[in-house]
């Protein structure tokens, strides 16, 4: 097809270009006809340019203009002219000019669109995903995809400057479940054998350390066959990193420097030079979660001592049974009234995390405790006011239960208060490190200990003698990076000693024969001079989502699956031909239902 190729993009013409003859290629964003004059907003990735077809244009051009519909792809030739003063649009980068068309060519037509290509589109998610090619034309999506590109590029720049090598590892490898279910790929050549898609390149990056590549990174795709829930994707991308001869603090420092560089470069945002560090216990004890949003404070505080001085037997009983009481102070606000109804909504948030109730008392205008459970605190009112520094208009919210439940439920109240009271600065990026995690968690369902992160993390040295006798108290050299209340990375210093690695496997209910069969290749590599090493893996999707101010990772992935793990655009997963199954030596147990 012969057509006029663009000489400029739709985002660049300025008043200084007036008089130039230009060609633009793009999509019809809007097409309006004002009393015989056509105004076309022509869009491409770079912006929008207004095209005018006046009544003096040739009949052919006028007819073509009249036949245009949304999202037709066209070529326009014309002269740049200044807009009349009254039509200047300061909001638009090209708002001072327009192009008077002398020729118009339709490059391709477009069926009636299921939604307008616009950020404000209220199309349902599945419609957006089915027509993802159209959805991706919106400036919002284009901006976010660019942000993602800039983010990854800045990462590559920084790490390359710091002597890291980017090394690819296979996506077909041995199944070594890391905690989630593996995606399996049947082998055609070896009936009954399978490859797995990596849950992360964990073991391979450790083996690269054995090979002497002491600074490694990879923008790695990871696959986990987990049930669709929340904002998860079956595949996601992480910045996978590993380093040899490093301590925990070296890893934390390089990440602080990396994100300082990247945020400055990509968003012109100065992150803190060093990120706050909280132990896992302090994070949970003070903020109720191990991924606290530190854009606001609202700490949870211990209230046992005052509860014991009160006449409230419910609280006292909980404490004598080994539980605790904590308080959170809701600040004075004009945004919500601390009515019964509102307190009930806070209580509901607490109950999701198993709190039996949410006790409360307000400070009235005279500065006295009022309402709720205040009658039980009459004799210790001064002490309560002093301890909490509660002022008129403020409210105290309390939960009594076992420690975990108190923290989790008041943590949820904290998050809800911050949202409702608009305590969150949307322009802030608050990083923090969570360190000193428990190494093991007891899995009640399976009845044995499991690695809280993964089995390759180093226990802190003071616990080496008590690993087997008291796994629950062992802290590991693990760290998570948290940004605005999301866990955005986790990592650890690794075990590089075969015997210690086997002890961890055994505690996690993996006997030597099984660990040899599953992880033999790692253990084998560890026989050949493994260096001490450690690493981390920040999630790219999540970080870009936060940087873009979004709440779903789908907004920063070009072709995501929907919440049911289906891709409405290509209809995957889908059935395959019998011949394909035969080649792979597979028989499907249930009769496949017919595809719709
Ligand atoms: N492989 C780990 C993960 O994907 C990250 C790490 O420990 O480096 O969570």
Coordinates of C-alpha atoms and ligand atoms in Angstrom, one line a residue:
X1 CA 0.0 0.0 0.0
X2 CA 1.3 3.4 -1.0
X3 CA 0.8 5.9 1.7
X4 CA 2.3 9.1 3.0
X5 CA 4.7 8.2 5.8
X6 CA 4.8 10.6 8.8
X7 CA 7.3 13.4 8.9
X8 CA 6.3 14.3 12.5
X9 CA 4.5 12.6 15.4
X10 CA 1.3 13.8 16.9
X11 CA 3.0 15.1 20.0
X12 CA 5.5 17.6 18.7
X13 CA 4.2 20.5 16.6
X14 CA 4.6 23.9 18.3
X15 CA 3.8 27.5 17.3
X16 CA 7.3 27.7 15.8
X17 CA 6.3 25.1 13.3
X18 CA 3.5 27.3 11.8
X19 CA 3.7 27.3 8.0
X20 CA 5.4 23.8 7.8
X21 CA 4.0 21.2 5.5
X22 CA 3.8 18.0 7.5
X23 CA 2.5 14.4 7.3
X24 CA 1.0 12.7 10.4
X25 CA 0.0 9.1 10.8
X26 CA -2.2 8.1 13.7
X27 CA -5.6 7.1 15.0
X28 CA -8.8 9.0 15.0
X29 CA -9.3 9.9 18.7
X30 CA -12.3 12.2 18.2
X31 CA -14.0 13.4 15.0
X32 CA -16.3 16.4 15.3
X33 CA -18.2 18.3 12.6
X34 CA -18.9 22.0 13.5
X35 CA -21.0 23.5 10.8
X36 CA -19.2 21.9 7.9
X37 CA -15.8 22.1 9.5
X38 CA -14.3 18.8 10.6
X39 CA -12.0 18.7 13.6
X40 CA -10.1 15.5 14.0
X41 CA -8.1 14.7 17.1
X42 CA -5.3 12.5 15.7
X43 CA -3.5 10.4 18.2
X44 CA -0.4 8.4 18.4
X45 CA 1.9 7.3 21.2
X46 CA 3.4 10.8 21.5
X47 CA 0.3 12.9 21.8
X48 CA -2.7 14.4 20.0
X49 CA -2.8 16.9 17.1
X50 CA -5.9 18.7 16.0
X51 CA -6.5 18.4 12.3
X52 CA -8.9 20.8 10.6
X53 CA -10.7 20.1 7.3
X54 CA -12.4 23.4 6.4
X55 CA -15.1 23.9 3.8
X56 CA -12.4 25.1 1.3
X57 CA -10.8 21.6 1.3
X58 CA -11.3 19.4 -1.8
X59 CA -14.5 17.5 -2.0
X60 CA -12.5 14.2 -1.8
X61 CA -10.8 15.3 1.5
X62 CA -14.2 16.5 2.9
X63 CA -15.9 13.2 1.9
X64 CA -13.1 11.2 3.5
X65 CA -13.3 13.3 6.7
X66 CA -17.0 12.6 6.8
X67 CA -16.5 8.9 6.6
X68 CA -14.0 8.6 9.5
X69 CA -14.9 6.8 12.7
X70 CA -13.1 6.4 16.0
X71 CA -9.8 4.5 15.8
X72 CA -9.5 4.5 12.0
X73 CA -5.8 4.6 11.2
X74 CA -5.1 7.5 8.8
X75 CA -2.4 9.6 7.1
X76 CA -2.9 13.3 6.9
X77 CA -0.9 15.9 5.0
X78 CA -1.3 19.5 5.7
X79 CA 0.1 22.9 6.8
X80 CA 0.7 23.8 10.4
X81 CA -1.3 26.9 11.4
X82 CA -1.8 28.8 14.6
X83 CA -5.1 28.2 16.3
X84 CA -7.3 31.3 16.7
X85 CA -6.8 32.7 20.2
X86 CA -10.1 31.5 21.4
X87 CA -9.2 27.9 20.4
X88 CA -5.8 27.7 22.1
X89 CA -5.7 24.8 24.5
X90 CA -3.0 25.3 27.2
X91 CA -3.6 21.8 28.5
X92 CA -2.4 20.1 25.3
X93 CA 1.2 20.0 24.4
X94 CA 0.2 20.9 20.8
X95 CA -2.6 23.1 21.9
X96 CA -1.4 26.3 20.1
X97 CA -1.5 24.8 16.6
X98 CA -3.6 22.7 14.3
X99 CA -2.9 21.2 10.9
X100 CA -5.1 22.2 8.0
X101 CA -5.4 19.0 5.9
X102 CA -4.8 19.0 2.2
X103 CA -4.9 15.3 1.9
X104 CA -6.4 12.5 4.0
X105 CA -5.9 8.8 3.5
X106 CA -7.5 5.9 5.4
X107 CA -4.8 3.3 6.1
X108 CA -7.2 1.0 7.8
X109 CA -10.7 1.1 9.1
X110 CA -11.9 0.1 12.6
X111 CA -15.0 -1.8 13.7
X112 CA -17.3 0.0 16.1
X113 CA -15.2 0.2 19.3
X114 CA -16.4 -1.7 22.4
X115 CA -15.2 1.3 24.5
X116 CA -13.6 4.7 23.8
X117 CA -9.9 4.7 24.0
X118 CA -9.6 6.8 27.1
X119 CA -8.5 6.7 30.6
X120 CA -11.9 7.4 31.8
X121 CA -13.4 4.4 30.1
X122 CA -15.6 2.5 32.5
X123 CA -15.4 -0.7 30.4
X124 CA -15.4 -3.9 32.4
X125 CA -12.1 -5.5 33.0
X126 CA -12.8 -8.5 30.8
X127 CA -13.8 -6.2 27.9
X128 CA -10.6 -4.2 28.4
X129 CA -8.6 -7.4 28.4
X130 CA -10.4 -9.0 25.4
X131 CA -9.6 -5.8 23.4
X132 CA -6.3 -5.2 25.1
X133 CA -4.8 -3.9 21.8
X134 CA -7.3 -1.0 22.0
X135 CA -7.0 -0.6 25.8
X136 CA -3.2 -0.3 25.4
X137 CA -3.7 2.7 23.0
X138 CA -5.0 4.8 25.9
X139 CA -2.5 7.4 27.2
X140 CA -2.8 5.9 30.7
X141 CA -1.6 2.5 29.6
X142 CA 1.0 4.0 27.3
X143 CA 2.4 6.1 30.1
X144 CA 2.6 3.1 32.4
X145 CA 4.2 0.9 29.9
X146 CA 6.8 3.6 29.3
X147 CA 7.3 4.0 33.1
X148 CA 8.0 0.2 33.2
X149 CA 10.5 0.5 30.4
X150 CA 12.2 3.5 32.0
X151 CA 12.3 1.6 35.4
X152 CA 13.9 -1.5 33.9
X153 CA 16.3 0.5 31.8
X154 CA 17.5 2.5 34.9
X155 CA 18.0 -0.7 36.8
X156 CA 20.1 -2.1 34.0
X157 CA 22.1 1.1 33.8
X158 CA 22.8 1.2 37.6
X159 CA 23.7 -2.4 38.0
X160 CA 25.9 -2.5 34.9
X161 CA 27.8 0.5 36.3
X162 CA 28.3 -1.5 39.5
X163 CA 29.8 -4.5 37.6
X164 CA 26.8 -6.7 37.7
X165 CA 26.3 -9.1 34.8
X166 CA 22.9 -9.8 33.4
X167 CA 22.7 -13.5 32.9
X168 CA 19.7 -15.5 31.6
X169 CA 18.8 -18.8 33.1
X170 CA 16.5 -21.4 31.5
X171 CA 12.7 -21.3 31.7
X172 CA 12.6 -25.1 31.2
X173 CA 14.3 -26.8 34.2
X174 CA 13.9 -29.4 36.9
X175 CA 10.9 -29.1 39.1
X176 CA 12.1 -27.9 42.5
X177 CA 9.0 -26.4 44.2
X178 CA 9.9 -23.3 46.2
X179 CA 6.7 -23.2 48.1
X180 CA 4.1 -22.8 45.4
X181 CA 2.9 -25.3 42.8
X182 CA 5.1 -25.7 39.7
X183 CA 3.9 -25.3 36.1
X184 CA 4.9 -28.5 34.4
X185 CA 5.9 -28.9 30.7
X186 CA 5.7 -32.5 29.4
X187 CA 8.7 -33.8 27.5
X188 CA 7.9 -35.1 24.0
X189 CA 11.2 -36.9 23.8
X190 CA 11.1 -38.6 27.2
X191 CA 7.7 -40.0 27.9
X192 CA 6.5 -39.4 31.4
X193 CA 9.2 -36.8 32.1
X194 CA 8.6 -33.1 32.7
X195 CA 10.3 -29.8 32.8
X196 CA 9.1 -27.1 35.1
X197 CA 8.8 -23.4 34.6
X198 CA 10.9 -21.7 37.3
X199 CA 9.1 -20.2 40.4
X200 CA 12.3 -18.0 40.4
X201 CA 15.9 -18.6 39.3
X202 CA 16.8 -19.2 42.9
X203 CA 19.0 -22.3 42.6
X204 CA 20.5 -21.3 39.3
X205 CA 21.6 -17.9 40.7
X206 CA 23.2 -19.7 43.6
X207 CA 25.0 -22.0 41.2
X208 CA 26.2 -18.9 39.3
X209 CA 27.8 -17.8 42.5
X210 CA 29.6 -21.2 42.7
X211 CA 30.8 -20.4 39.1
X212 CA 32.4 -17.1 40.3
X213 CA 29.9 -14.6 38.7
X214 CA 29.9 -12.7 42.0
X215 CA 27.4 -10.0 40.9
X216 CA 24.5 -11.3 38.9
X217 CA 21.1 -9.9 38.0
X218 CA 18.3 -10.8 35.6
X219 CA 14.9 -9.4 34.7
X220 CA 13.4 -12.8 35.3
X221 CA 10.0 -14.1 34.6
X222 CA 8.7 -16.4 37.4
X223 CA 5.8 -18.8 37.3
X224 CA 3.7 -20.0 40.2
X225 CA 0.6 -22.1 39.7
X226 CA -1.4 -20.6 42.5
X227 CA -5.1 -20.3 42.8
X228 CA -6.5 -17.1 41.4
X229 CA -7.0 -14.8 44.4
X230 CA -6.6 -11.1 44.8
X231 CA -4.3 -9.2 42.5
X232 CA -2.1 -12.2 41.4
X233 CA -0.7 -13.3 38.1
X234 CA 0.4 -16.7 37.2
X235 CA 3.6 -15.2 35.8
X236 CA 5.3 -12.1 37.1
X237 CA 8.6 -10.4 36.6
X238 CA 11.3 -9.8 39.2
X239 CA 14.7 -8.2 39.3
X240 CA 16.6 -11.3 40.4
X241 CA 19.9 -10.5 42.1
X242 CA 22.7 -12.4 43.8
X243 CA 26.1 -11.5 45.1
X244 CA 29.1 -13.3 46.6
X245 CA 31.2 -12.3 49.6
X246 CA 28.6 -10.0 51.0
X247 CA 26.9 -9.5 54.3
X248 CA 23.3 -8.7 54.8
X249 CA 24.1 -5.0 55.1
X250 CA 25.9 -5.0 51.8
X251 CA 22.8 -6.3 50.1
X252 CA 20.6 -3.7 51.8
X253 CA 23.0 -0.9 50.8
X254 CA 23.1 -1.8 47.1
X255 CA 19.3 -1.9 47.0
X256 CA 19.1 1.5 48.7
X257 CA 21.5 2.9 46.2
X258 CA 19.8 1.2 43.3
X259 CA 16.3 2.6 44.1
X260 CA 17.7 6.0 45.0
X261 CA 19.2 6.1 41.5
X262 CA 16.1 4.7 39.8
X263 CA 13.5 6.9 41.5
X264 CA 15.6 10.0 40.8
X265 CA 16.1 9.0 37.2
X266 CA 12.6 7.9 36.4
X267 CA 10.4 10.1 38.6
X268 CA 12.8 12.8 39.8
X269 CA 12.0 11.6 43.3
X270 CA 14.6 11.6 46.1
X271 CA 14.3 8.5 48.2
X272 CA 15.8 8.4 51.7
X273 CA 19.5 7.6 51.5
X274 CA 19.0 4.7 53.9
X275 CA 15.6 3.0 54.5
X276 CA 14.1 2.5 58.0
X277 CA 14.8 -0.9 59.4
X278 CA 12.4 -2.7 61.6
X279 CA 12.7 -6.2 63.0
X280 CA 9.8 -8.5 62.0
X281 CA 8.6 -8.4 65.7
X282 CA 8.7 -4.6 66.0
X283 CA 6.9 -4.2 62.7
X284 CA 4.1 -6.5 63.7
X285 CA 4.0 -5.3 67.3
X286 CA 3.9 -1.6 66.3
X287 CA 2.0 -1.6 63.0
X288 CA 0.1 -4.9 63.1
X289 CA 1.7 -6.2 59.8
X290 CA 5.0 -7.2 58.5
X291 CA 4.6 -4.8 55.6
X292 CA 3.7 -1.5 57.3
X293 CA 2.8 1.5 55.3
X294 CA 5.1 4.2 56.8
X295 CA 3.6 7.1 54.9
X296 CA 1.7 7.6 58.2
X297 CA 2.4 6.7 61.8
X298 CA -0.6 5.7 63.9
X299 CA 1.2 3.1 66.0
X300 CA -0.3 0.4 68.0
X301 CA 0.7 0.7 71.7
X302 CA 0.7 -1.8 74.6
X303 CA -2.1 -1.2 77.0
X304 CA -1.7 -4.1 79.4
X305 CA -0.6 -2.1 82.4
X306 CA -3.5 0.3 82.2
X307 CA -6.0 -2.5 81.5
X308 CA -4.9 -4.2 84.6
X309 CA -5.5 -1.1 86.6
X310 CA -9.0 -0.8 85.2
X311 CA -12.2 -2.5 86.4
X312 CA -12.8 -4.1 83.1
X313 CA -12.7 -7.9 83.7
X314 CA -12.9 -8.8 80.0
X315 CA -9.5 -7.2 79.4
X316 CA -8.0 -8.5 82.7
X317 CA -9.1 -12.1 81.8
X318 CA -7.5 -12.0 78.4
X319 CA -4.2 -10.8 80.0
X320 CA -4.2 -13.4 82.7
X321 CA -4.8 -16.1 80.0
X322 CA -1.6 -14.9 78.3
X323 CA -3.1 -12.5 75.8
X324 CA -2.6 -8.8 75.6
X325 CA -4.4 -5.5 75.0
X326 CA -3.3 -2.8 72.6
X327 CA -4.6 0.6 71.7
X328 CA -4.5 2.8 68.7
X329 CA -5.4 6.5 68.9
X330 CA -7.7 7.9 66.2
X331 CA -6.8 11.6 65.6
X332 CA -9.4 14.4 65.6
X333 CA -10.8 14.8 62.1
X334 CA -13.5 16.6 60.1
X335 CA -13.7 13.9 57.6
X336 CA -15.7 11.3 59.5
X337 CA -17.8 11.6 62.6
X338 CA -16.8 9.0 65.3
X339 CA -20.4 7.8 65.3
X340 CA -21.6 4.3 66.4
X341 CA -22.0 3.5 62.7
X342 CA -18.4 4.5 61.9
X343 CA -17.0 2.6 65.0
X344 CA -19.0 -0.5 63.8
X345 CA -17.3 -0.2 60.4
X346 CA -13.9 -0.2 62.1
X347 CA -14.9 -3.1 64.2
X348 CA -15.8 -5.0 61.1
X349 CA -12.3 -4.4 59.7
X350 CA -10.9 -5.8 63.0
X351 CA -13.2 -8.8 62.9
X352 CA -11.9 -9.9 59.6
X353 CA -8.7 -10.7 61.5
X354 CA -10.6 -12.6 64.2
X355 CA -10.9 -9.9 66.9
X356 CA -14.0 -10.6 69.0
X357 CA -14.7 -6.9 69.3
X358 CA -13.3 -3.4 69.2
X359 CA -13.5 -1.5 72.4
X360 CA -13.5 2.3 72.3
X361 CA -13.5 5.5 74.4
X362 CA -13.6 9.1 73.2
X363 CA -12.1 12.2 74.8
X364 CA -14.9 14.8 75.2
X365 CA -14.6 18.5 74.9
X366 CA -13.8 18.8 78.6
X367 CA -10.9 16.4 78.2
X368 CA -12.5 13.4 79.9
X369 CA -12.8 9.9 78.7
X370 CA -16.3 9.3 77.5
X371 CA -18.5 6.5 76.1
X372 CA -17.7 2.9 75.2
X373 CA -15.6 1.2 77.9
X374 CA -14.6 4.5 79.6
X375 CA -16.6 3.7 82.7
X376 CA -14.1 1.0 83.6
X377 CA -11.2 3.5 83.4
X378 CA -12.7 6.2 85.6
X379 CA -10.0 5.7 88.3
X380 CA -7.1 5.7 85.9
X381 CA -8.4 8.4 83.6
X382 CA -5.4 10.6 84.1
X383 CA -2.9 7.8 83.5
X384 CA -4.7 6.8 80.3
X385 CA -4.8 10.4 79.0
X386 CA -1.2 10.9 79.9
X387 CA 0.0 7.6 78.4
X388 CA -1.9 8.1 75.1
X389 CA -1.7 11.9 75.0
X390 CA -5.3 11.8 73.8
X391 CA -6.8 15.2 73.3
X392 CA -10.5 16.3 73.0
X393 CA -12.0 15.0 69.7
X394 CA -9.7 12.0 69.7
X395 CA -10.7 8.4 70.2
X396 CA -9.0 5.3 71.6
X397 CA -9.6 1.9 70.0
X398 CA -8.7 -1.2 71.8
X399 CA -8.5 -4.9 71.1
X400 CA -7.8 -7.7 73.7
X401 CA -6.8 -11.1 72.5
X402 CA -3.8 -13.2 71.8
X403 CA -0.9 -11.1 70.5
X404 CA -1.1 -12.2 66.9
X405 CA -4.9 -11.4 66.7
X406 CA -4.5 -8.1 68.5
X407 CA -1.8 -7.0 66.1
X408 CA -3.5 -8.2 62.9
X409 CA -6.9 -6.7 63.8
X410 CA -5.7 -3.4 65.1
X411 CA -3.3 -3.3 62.1
X412 CA -6.4 -3.5 59.8
X413 CA -8.1 -0.7 61.8
X414 CA -4.9 1.4 61.4
X415 CA -5.1 1.0 57.6
X416 CA -8.8 1.8 57.4
X417 CA -8.3 4.9 59.6
X418 CA -5.5 6.1 57.4
X419 CA -7.6 5.8 54.3
X420 CA -10.8 7.3 55.8
X421 CA -9.0 10.2 57.5
X422 CA -6.8 10.8 54.4
X423 CA -3.6 10.5 56.4
X424 CA -1.7 9.1 53.4
X425 CA 0.4 11.4 51.3
X426 CA -0.1 10.1 47.8
X427 CA 3.1 11.6 46.5
X428 CA 5.3 9.9 49.1
X429 CA 7.3 6.7 48.6
X430 CA 8.1 5.2 52.1
X431 CA 10.5 2.3 51.9
X432 CA 11.4 0.2 54.9
X433 CA 13.3 -3.0 55.6
X434 CA 11.9 -5.8 57.6
X435 CA 14.7 -7.9 59.1
X436 CA 15.1 -10.7 61.6
X437 CA 12.3 -12.8 60.3
X438 CA 11.5 -16.2 61.8
X439 CA 13.2 -18.8 59.6
X440 CA 10.4 -21.4 60.0
X441 CA 6.7 -21.4 60.2
X442 CA 4.6 -24.4 61.5
X443 CA 2.2 -25.6 58.8
X444 CA -0.8 -26.8 60.8
X445 CA -2.4 -28.6 57.9
X446 CA 0.7 -30.6 57.0
X447 CA 1.8 -30.9 60.6
X448 CA 5.4 -29.9 60.1
X449 CA 7.8 -26.9 60.0
X450 CA 8.3 -25.1 56.7
X451 CA 10.7 -22.4 55.6
X452 CA 9.0 -19.0 56.1
X453 CA 10.7 -17.7 52.9
X454 CA 12.6 -20.5 51.2
X455 CA 14.8 -23.3 52.4
X456 CA 18.1 -21.7 51.2
X457 CA 18.2 -18.9 53.7
X458 CA 20.8 -18.8 56.4
X459 CA 19.8 -19.1 60.1
X460 CA 21.4 -16.4 62.3
X461 CA 24.5 -17.9 63.9
X462 CA 23.3 -17.8 67.5
X463 CA 20.6 -20.3 66.6
X464 CA 22.8 -22.9 64.9
X465 CA 22.7 -25.3 68.0
X466 CA 19.0 -25.1 68.5
X467 CA 17.7 -25.4 65.0
X468 CA 16.2 -28.9 65.6
X469 CA 15.2 -28.5 69.2
X470 CA 13.4 -25.1 68.9
X471 CA 12.8 -24.3 65.2
X472 CA 10.0 -21.8 66.2
X473 CA 12.5 -19.3 67.8
X474 CA 15.1 -19.4 65.0
X475 CA 15.6 -16.1 63.3
X476 CA 17.1 -16.0 59.8
X477 CA 19.2 -13.7 57.8
X478 CA 16.2 -12.7 55.8
X479 CA 15.0 -9.3 54.7
X480 CA 11.9 -7.9 53.0
X481 CA 11.7 -4.6 51.4
X482 CA 8.4 -2.8 51.9
X483 CA 7.1 0.2 49.9
X484 CA 4.0 2.0 50.9
X485 CA 2.5 -1.0 52.6
X486 CA 3.4 -3.6 49.9
X487 CA 6.1 -6.2 50.2
X488 CA 8.2 -5.4 47.1
X489 CA 11.2 -7.6 47.6
X490 CA 12.5 -10.4 49.7
X491 CA 15.9 -12.0 50.0
X492 CA 18.4 -13.6 52.3
X493 CA 22.0 -14.5 53.0
X494 CA 22.1 -18.1 51.8
X495 CA 23.4 -21.3 53.2
X496 CA 26.5 -22.5 51.3
X497 CA 27.3 -25.5 53.5
X498 CA 25.9 -28.9 52.5
X499 CA 25.5 -30.2 56.0
X500 CA 23.6 -27.1 57.2
X501 CA 21.5 -27.2 54.1
X502 CA 20.5 -30.8 54.7
X503 CA 19.6 -30.0 58.4
X504 CA 17.2 -27.3 57.1
X505 CA 15.7 -29.8 54.6
X506 CA 15.2 -32.3 57.3
X507 CA 13.5 -29.8 59.7
X508 CA 11.2 -29.0 56.7
X509 CA 10.3 -32.7 56.5
X510 CA 12.5 -33.5 53.5
X511 CA 14.6 -36.5 54.2
X512 CA 18.1 -36.9 52.7
X513 CA 17.0 -39.2 49.9
X514 CA 14.3 -36.8 48.8
X515 CA 16.5 -33.7 49.0
X516 CA 19.2 -35.5 47.0
X517 CA 16.7 -36.4 44.3
X518 CA 15.2 -32.9 44.2
X519 CA 18.1 -30.6 45.0
X520 CA 21.0 -32.9 44.3
X521 CA 22.4 -30.6 41.6
X522 CA 22.7 -27.7 44.1
X523 CA 24.2 -29.9 46.8
X524 CA 26.6 -31.3 44.2
X525 CA 27.7 -27.8 43.2
X526 CA 28.2 -27.0 46.8
X527 CA 30.9 -29.7 46.9
X528 CA 33.1 -27.5 44.7
X529 CA 34.1 -24.4 46.6
X530 CA 30.8 -22.5 47.0
X531 CA 31.4 -18.9 48.1
X532 CA 29.3 -17.2 50.9
X533 CA 26.5 -15.4 49.0
X534 CA 23.2 -13.7 49.3
X535 CA 20.6 -12.0 47.2
X536 CA 17.2 -10.5 46.8
X537 CA 14.5 -10.2 44.2
X538 CA 12.4 -7.0 43.9
X539 CA 9.1 -7.5 42.1
X540 CA 9.0 -5.3 39.0
X541 CA 5.2 -5.4 38.4
X542 CA 4.4 -4.4 42.0
X543 CA 7.0 -1.6 42.1
X544 CA 5.9 -0.1 38.8
X545 CA 2.3 -0.3 40.0
X546 CA 3.1 1.7 43.1
X547 CA 5.1 4.2 41.2
X548 CA 2.2 4.6 38.8
X549 CA -0.2 5.2 41.7
X550 CA -2.2 2.1 40.7
X551 CA -3.6 -0.6 42.9
X552 CA -3.6 -3.5 40.4
X553 CA -0.5 -5.0 38.7
X554 CA -2.7 -5.5 35.6
X555 CA -2.4 -1.8 35.0
X556 CA 1.4 -2.2 34.4
X557 CA 1.4 -5.5 32.5
X558 CA 0.8 -5.4 28.7
X559 CA -1.1 -8.7 28.5
X560 CA -2.2 -9.9 31.9
X561 CA -4.6 -12.7 32.8
X562 CA -7.9 -11.8 34.5
X563 CA -8.8 -12.6 38.1
X564 CA -9.9 -16.1 37.0
X565 CA -6.4 -16.7 35.5
X566 CA -7.8 -16.6 31.9
X567 CA -6.7 -14.4 29.1
X568 CA -9.8 -13.1 27.4
X569 CA -7.9 -11.9 24.4
X570 CA -6.5 -15.3 23.3
X571 CA -8.7 -17.5 25.4
X572 CA -5.9 -19.3 27.1
X573 CA -5.9 -21.7 28.7
X574 CA -7.5 -23.7 25.9
X575 CA -7.9 -27.3 24.8
X576 CA -5.3 -28.8 22.4
X577 CA -5.6 -31.3 19.6
X578 CA -5.5 -35.0 20.3
X579 CA -2.4 -35.3 18.2
X580 CA -0.6 -32.8 20.4
X581 CA -1.5 -34.8 23.5
X582 CA -0.5 -38.0 21.8
X583 CA 2.9 -36.6 21.0
X584 CA 3.4 -35.6 24.6
X585 CA 2.2 -39.0 25.8
X586 CA -0.7 -37.5 27.7
X587 CA -4.2 -38.7 28.3
X588 CA -6.7 -36.3 29.8
X589 CA -8.7 -38.0 32.6
X590 CA -11.9 -36.1 32.1
X591 CA -13.7 -35.6 28.8
X592 CA -12.9 -32.0 27.9
X593 CA -16.0 -29.8 27.8
X594 CA -16.4 -28.2 24.4
X595 CA -14.9 -24.8 24.0
X596 CA -17.6 -22.2 23.6
Ligands
LIG1 N1 13.9 -16.4 45.1 C1 13.3 -15.6 46.0 C2 11.9 -15.3 45.6 O1 11.5 -15.4 44.5 C3 14.0 -14.3 46.2 C4 15.3 -14.4 46.8 O2 15.5 -15.0 47.9 O3 16.3 -13.9 46.2 O4 11.1 -14.9 46.5

